[in-house]
XYZ file of C-alpha atoms in Angstrom:
412
model
C 0.076 -0.277 -0.170
C 2.640 2.433 0.684
C 4.544 1.585 -2.214
C 1.597 2.628 -4.371
C 0.733 5.608 -2.607
C 4.589 6.608 -3.216
C 4.590 6.200 -6.328
C 0.936 7.764 -6.767
C 2.297 10.924 -5.201
C 5.823 10.686 -7.272
C 3.384 10.767 -10.495
C 2.890 14.856 -9.783
C 6.366 15.502 -10.041
C 7.464 12.713 -12.177
C 5.582 11.935 -15.417
C 7.585 8.166 -15.754
C 6.500 7.426 -12.359
C 2.689 6.637 -13.689
C 4.212 3.705 -15.736
C 4.838 1.804 -12.347
C 1.149 2.301 -11.177
C -0.186 -0.714 -13.108
C 2.150 -3.266 -12.093
C 1.636 -2.100 -8.467
C -2.016 -1.717 -8.628
C -2.160 -5.613 -9.654
C 0.133 -6.965 -6.767
C -1.733 -4.783 -4.417
C -5.392 -5.447 -5.995
C -4.462 -9.315 -5.745
C -3.573 -9.334 -1.726
C -6.204 -7.252 -0.963
C -8.779 -4.960 -2.969
C -9.349 -2.610 -0.126
C -5.849 -1.151 -0.120
C -6.716 0.041 -3.667
C -9.781 1.945 -1.808
C -7.689 2.873 1.452
C -5.114 4.416 -1.188
C -7.685 6.575 -2.456
C -8.956 7.932 0.473
C -5.427 9.145 1.623
C -4.229 10.158 -1.974
C -7.603 11.969 -2.316
C -7.245 13.930 0.699
C -3.352 14.782 0.671
C -2.709 14.714 -3.173
C -5.701 15.213 -5.458
C -3.495 15.462 -8.447
C -2.057 11.876 -7.859
C -5.415 10.788 -9.409
C -5.391 12.994 -12.272
C -2.511 13.924 -14.116
C -1.870 17.671 -15.441
C -2.190 18.823 -18.986
C 1.981 18.459 -19.433
C 2.222 15.320 -18.071
C 3.551 12.753 -20.969
C 1.358 9.585 -20.344
C 0.665 6.954 -22.639
C -3.223 6.220 -22.938
C -3.114 3.071 -21.541
C -1.498 3.762 -18.460
C -3.861 7.088 -18.330
C -6.953 5.008 -19.151
C -5.924 2.370 -16.651
C -5.465 5.355 -13.887
C -9.116 7.017 -14.708
C -10.684 3.084 -14.206
C -8.644 2.909 -10.908
C -9.739 6.711 -10.030
C -13.523 5.830 -10.769
C -13.626 2.230 -9.101
C -11.789 3.510 -6.028
C -13.535 6.742 -5.656
C -17.084 5.587 -6.057
C -16.582 2.791 -3.342
C -15.332 5.131 -1.046
C -17.633 8.080 -2.049
C -20.629 5.627 -1.495
C -19.668 5.427 2.420
C -17.670 7.968 3.736
C -17.927 11.191 1.506
C -14.054 11.256 0.824
C -14.971 11.976 -3.350
C -15.841 15.555 -2.348
C -12.671 16.487 -2.016
C -11.754 15.316 -5.589
C -13.797 16.522 -8.415
C -13.291 20.112 -8.445
C -9.709 20.062 -8.526
C -9.965 16.810 -10.843
C -12.105 19.003 -13.281
C -9.918 21.841 -13.597
C -6.961 20.087 -14.765
C -8.695 18.408 -17.248
C -9.008 21.160 -19.913
C -5.536 20.574 -21.719
C -4.974 17.797 -24.548
C -3.001 14.448 -23.894
C -3.108 11.103 -24.691
C -6.294 9.432 -22.933
C -7.824 12.864 -21.622
C -11.341 11.716 -22.890
C -10.870 8.736 -20.436
C -9.951 11.326 -17.825
C -12.749 13.301 -18.376
C -15.368 10.416 -18.466
C -13.998 9.424 -14.990
C -13.958 13.074 -13.311
C -17.661 13.150 -14.688
C -18.628 10.141 -12.495
C -16.489 11.016 -9.676
C -18.382 14.674 -10.060
C -21.710 12.994 -9.950
C -21.376 10.873 -7.070
C -19.584 13.454 -4.902
C -22.577 16.051 -5.785
C -25.273 13.298 -4.627
C -24.629 10.080 -2.686
C -20.969 11.543 -1.025
C -23.044 14.458 0.487
C -25.886 11.941 1.344
C -28.769 14.372 0.167
C -32.032 13.338 -1.773
C -33.680 15.965 -4.421
C -36.849 16.135 -3.166
C -37.878 19.289 -5.151
C -40.184 18.014 -7.490
C -41.354 15.123 -5.438
C -45.259 15.543 -4.310
C -45.520 14.418 -0.519
C -47.952 11.675 -0.030
C -51.495 12.773 -0.211
C -52.755 11.117 2.708
C -51.596 9.670 5.603
C -55.002 9.032 7.306
C -54.046 5.311 8.695
C -51.089 6.816 10.380
C -48.703 4.100 8.865
C -45.551 6.465 8.739
C -45.563 6.369 12.499
C -47.318 3.118 13.121
C -46.722 0.672 10.093
C -49.361 -1.703 9.103
C -49.514 -5.383 10.465
C -49.528 -8.164 7.642
C -51.151 -11.020 8.232
C -48.113 -12.453 7.213
C -44.404 -11.291 7.527
C -41.747 -11.847 5.014
C -39.190 -14.445 5.945
C -36.203 -13.467 8.190
C -33.134 -11.908 6.529
C -30.533 -14.458 5.422
C -26.911 -14.153 4.289
C -26.072 -15.597 0.778
C -23.776 -18.781 0.382
C -22.495 -17.548 -3.039
C -22.325 -14.316 -5.106
C -20.221 -12.947 -8.203
C -20.133 -11.581 -11.338
C -21.156 -13.589 -14.436
C -19.494 -12.023 -18.215
C -22.575 -12.371 -20.342
C -21.189 -10.231 -23.075
C -21.624 -6.508 -24.358
C -19.170 -5.737 -21.917
C -21.892 -6.554 -19.166
C -20.731 -8.400 -15.695
C -23.743 -9.421 -13.821
C -23.973 -9.500 -10.086
C -25.932 -12.376 -8.626
C -26.201 -14.364 -5.233
C -27.359 -17.768 -4.418
C -28.868 -18.323 -0.675
C -31.494 -21.098 0.930
C -31.413 -24.644 0.596
C -28.720 -25.565 -1.887
C -30.896 -28.492 -2.383
C -34.268 -26.739 -2.617
C -36.403 -25.702 -5.547
C -34.473 -23.524 -7.515
C -36.238 -19.932 -7.866
C -35.324 -16.724 -9.210
C -36.454 -13.500 -8.518
C -36.511 -10.608 -11.226
C -36.548 -7.053 -10.314
C -38.722 -4.180 -11.420
C -37.946 -0.853 -13.258
C -36.096 -1.661 -15.636
C -32.966 -0.701 -13.843
C -34.237 -0.540 -10.002
C -31.710 -3.647 -9.034
C -32.125 -5.915 -5.895
C -31.293 -5.694 -2.251
C -31.325 -8.370 0.516
C -35.084 -8.058 0.904
C -35.454 -9.696 -2.305
C -34.570 -13.202 -0.509
C -37.321 -12.508 2.216
C -39.844 -13.462 -0.059
C -38.893 -17.104 -0.395
C -38.702 -19.613 2.265
C -35.149 -20.317 2.643
C -35.774 -23.909 4.005
C -37.517 -25.056 0.688
C -35.907 -22.969 -2.275
C -32.509 -22.276 -3.752
C -32.981 -18.953 -3.975
C -31.162 -16.862 -7.000
C -31.146 -12.886 -7.090
C -29.638 -11.181 -9.864
C -29.235 -7.430 -10.951
C -30.010 -6.935 -14.584
C -27.598 -5.081 -17.298
C -26.833 -1.660 -16.055
C -28.144 -1.843 -12.776
C -27.149 -2.253 -9.088
C -23.864 -4.007 -8.639
C -24.003 -5.217 -12.029
C -21.012 -3.405 -14.249
C -21.104 -1.019 -15.844
C -23.829 0.851 -14.118
C -25.379 3.206 -15.740
C -24.387 5.736 -12.877
C -20.728 5.309 -13.680
C -20.959 4.749 -17.935
C -24.578 5.337 -18.798
C -23.198 4.804 -22.791
C -21.811 1.410 -21.864
C -24.893 0.238 -19.452
C -26.556 0.771 -22.712
C -24.841 -1.543 -25.103
C -26.802 -4.839 -25.913
C -29.506 -3.864 -22.889
C -32.699 -5.220 -24.626
C -35.709 -7.861 -23.365
C -33.923 -10.365 -25.578
C -30.854 -10.009 -23.975
C -31.874 -10.074 -20.648
C -34.306 -13.240 -21.542
C -30.498 -14.824 -22.467
C -29.030 -13.438 -19.518
C -31.205 -15.340 -17.238
C -30.675 -18.515 -19.351
C -26.617 -18.090 -18.836
C -27.287 -17.802 -14.980
C -29.387 -20.887 -14.953
C -26.658 -22.716 -16.682
C -23.907 -21.271 -14.641
C -25.946 -22.234 -11.649
C -26.385 -25.811 -12.791
C -29.715 -25.576 -12.619
C -31.998 -27.780 -14.877
C -35.379 -25.976 -14.468
C -36.547 -23.412 -12.586
C -39.209 -24.454 -10.263
C -40.366 -20.605 -9.612
C -39.693 -17.590 -11.454
C -41.110 -14.444 -9.238
C -41.461 -11.346 -10.859
C -43.292 -7.919 -10.310
C -44.132 -4.752 -12.512
C -41.322 -5.118 -15.064
C -39.987 -8.422 -13.216
C -43.303 -10.128 -14.232
C -42.944 -8.610 -17.929
C -39.646 -10.170 -18.090
C -40.895 -13.251 -16.475
C -43.396 -13.753 -19.071
C -40.673 -13.087 -21.952
C -38.302 -15.648 -20.354
C -41.111 -18.215 -19.546
C -42.476 -17.960 -23.677
C -38.817 -17.897 -24.884
C -37.904 -20.984 -22.832
C -40.687 -23.205 -21.627
C -38.906 -25.807 -21.104
C -36.714 -24.317 -18.290
C -39.865 -23.014 -16.465
C -42.095 -25.107 -14.144
C -44.059 -21.909 -12.320
C -44.566 -18.260 -12.620
C -45.398 -16.145 -9.568
C -46.304 -12.080 -10.702
C -47.741 -9.364 -9.141
C -48.438 -5.712 -10.440
C -48.476 -7.623 -13.923
C -46.979 -5.015 -16.509
C -47.182 -6.247 -20.211
C -45.310 -2.923 -21.831
C -48.681 -2.237 -24.281
C -48.061 1.514 -25.450
C -51.538 2.199 -23.877
C -49.834 1.009 -20.266
C -46.932 3.390 -20.928
C -48.975 6.537 -22.155
C -51.608 5.987 -18.915
C -48.291 6.533 -16.691
C -45.930 8.857 -17.922
C -47.466 10.510 -20.979
C -50.996 11.425 -21.187
C -51.730 11.902 -17.509
C -54.357 8.874 -16.899
C -52.743 8.624 -13.236
C -53.389 11.819 -12.381
C -56.760 11.114 -11.594
C -55.354 9.090 -8.494
C -52.300 10.796 -7.953
C -52.821 14.774 -9.187
C -49.999 16.239 -6.882
C -47.549 13.442 -8.352
C -48.498 14.122 -12.319
C -48.344 17.931 -11.298
C -44.421 17.562 -9.781
C -43.555 14.961 -12.788
C -44.711 17.619 -15.263
C -43.494 20.402 -13.451
C -39.914 19.530 -13.613
C -40.007 19.831 -17.450
C -41.992 23.123 -17.667
C -39.115 24.498 -15.272
C -36.452 23.156 -17.167
C -37.627 23.751 -20.605
C -36.861 26.338 -23.457
C -39.923 24.670 -25.469
C -42.402 23.635 -22.649
C -45.242 23.776 -25.596
C -43.244 20.972 -27.799
C -41.249 18.956 -24.939
C -44.717 18.567 -23.157
C -46.163 16.271 -26.319
C -43.603 13.688 -25.304
C -42.530 14.040 -21.996
C -40.608 10.734 -22.110
C -38.266 12.272 -24.820
C -38.059 15.240 -22.583
C -36.849 13.440 -19.766
C -34.690 11.284 -21.819
C -32.927 14.680 -22.975
C -31.990 15.394 -19.532
C -30.987 12.219 -18.365
C -28.049 12.198 -21.182
C -27.112 15.761 -20.337
C -23.717 16.669 -19.995
C -24.364 18.605 -16.800
C -24.320 16.483 -13.928
C -26.635 18.229 -11.887
C -29.062 18.320 -14.917
C -28.910 14.525 -15.194
C -29.533 13.888 -11.348
C -32.272 16.042 -11.152
C -33.985 14.595 -13.927
C -33.539 10.889 -12.123
C -34.946 12.353 -8.998
C -37.884 14.121 -11.041
C -38.578 10.854 -12.608
C -38.023 8.189 -9.995
C -39.645 10.534 -7.449
C -43.271 10.111 -9.694
C -42.671 6.223 -10.480
C -42.369 5.657 -6.593
C -44.983 7.963 -5.844
C -47.623 6.495 -8.076
C -46.469 2.689 -7.522
C -48.064 1.787 -3.953
C -51.075 2.726 -2.051
C -49.316 3.719 0.714
C -45.791 5.418 0.054
C -43.382 5.616 2.672
C -41.003 8.656 2.592
C -38.415 7.158 4.012
C -38.007 4.786 0.991
C -38.088 8.041 -1.765
C -35.263 9.498 -0.167
C -33.036 6.870 0.439
C -33.522 5.739 -3.511
C -32.659 9.161 -4.361
C -29.833 9.665 -2.401
C -27.912 6.735 -4.169
C -26.773 7.409 -7.317
C -26.141 3.862 -8.221
C -29.480 3.126 -7.776
C -31.347 6.291 -8.823
C -29.418 6.697 -12.150
C -30.496 3.263 -13.793
C -33.532 2.966 -12.203
C -34.776 6.575 -14.305
C -32.536 5.787 -17.334
C -33.184 2.488 -17.985
C -37.249 2.962 -17.084
C -37.054 5.817 -19.851
C -34.889 4.044 -22.525
C -37.221 0.571 -22.311
C -40.160 3.060 -22.363
C -39.021 5.020 -25.598
C -38.217 1.560 -27.401
C -41.656 -0.164 -26.535
C -40.082 -2.482 -24.023
C -37.681 -3.961 -26.814
C -40.780 -6.044 -28.220
C -43.077 -6.084 -30.693
C -46.897 -4.529 -29.950
C -48.621 -7.201 -28.160
C -46.253 -9.458 -28.189
C -46.370 -11.160 -24.534
C -50.189 -11.717 -24.943
C -49.657 -13.032 -28.511
C -46.833 -15.822 -27.248
C -49.093 -17.156 -24.210
C -49.757 -20.810 -24.449
C-alpha cells in the first residue's frame, strides 16, 4: 500500500512514475482489494493531483485509461460510504482542459466522480419535484400496518459473483437458501431498479434455492448506468436480458426453475423468459403485471391517466420539465423524450435532477401507501437512482424492446 501511494505521489512530480502504477496496482489488488480503496482515500485528501494528471504530463493512453478506471472504482466505493470523493472533483475537473493522450478517459472518470460527490457523497436526496404523500390518514408512517404474514427472516447469501454475459456486461448474482431446494429466481422491477437483500425474503429459505440477480446496467452489475451511461445501454434489450437469465441458470447448474418471481417490470421479463424457454420454467408467480403495451406506458408517463389517482405526483412530474424547458409547448407532447434528453445531459446536476424527478414520480404512484423514507433512500443513492430512471425511460421509448402485443400473442 505504501509503495502504491508513494508511486502515485511521485507522479505529481515525475510523469515516468505513472508507468509503475498498473503493475503495483495488480500486486496490491491481488493481495487485498480494500487497499486500493484505502489508497484512494488517503491520496484524495493529501494529493488530489495524484489521481488525475496535469495537462503537461506525458502519459501513454493505456496508463492514463488505467488510472482513470482506478480512480473511478476506488472513489466510487469510498464515496458510497464516507464522502471522501467530495475533495476531488473540482480540482480534478480543473486539470482536464488540456489535451494529452487519454484525456477523454480522464474527463469521463471526473464526470462520474463529480456525480457521486454531488449526490451520494453528500448524502442528500433531491426532493424538489417529489410530491408529498396525498394522505396518511391511517398513520402508517408512525405505525406501519401489521400484515397477516411477514416476510421470511433476513439471510446471507452462500455464493455471489459476477457473470460475464457479453457486450461488456458482468451481472451480479447471489445464491442463498437450501442448496438442494426448489430453484427459484427473483426478477426485479424497473427496468433498472436492482435487487437488495430484501429480495431473498420472499422465499422460504428451507424450501428454495434462491437466486437473485441485478439486470444489465443496474445495481451491483457492471457497468452501472451511474458510472457509464453509454456502456450500460450496449446490448441492453429484453431478448438479451432473457438470455442472461438462461446463462445464469446454466452457470448455477440448474436444470429448470421451479419458480420465477417477478413484479411490475419483473413480471414482464418473467413472461418473456417463460415464453422463450418454456421447458426451463415450472411455474411463475407474478404481481403488478405489466405487459409493456403502449396504452400502459402512455397512461402512466405520457398522457396523465394516473393524475386522477395521483394529481400532485403528476403535477410535479410535468412541472420539472416545464421549469427546465426552453420550449415547453413542444416538450409537453412527449414527456418521456424530454426526460431522456436531460438524463443524457453532460451536466451532472441536470442528470441527477431529471433522475430524481422521474423516479420520485414513479415511486409516488407505485403503491397505495408511500413511505417517504424509501423515496429519500433511493434518491440519495446514484447507483440505484440513475439506472432506475435511465433504464425505464430507455425501454419505454423503445416499446420495451418487443413487438406490440408480443407477450399476449405468445401465451400458450
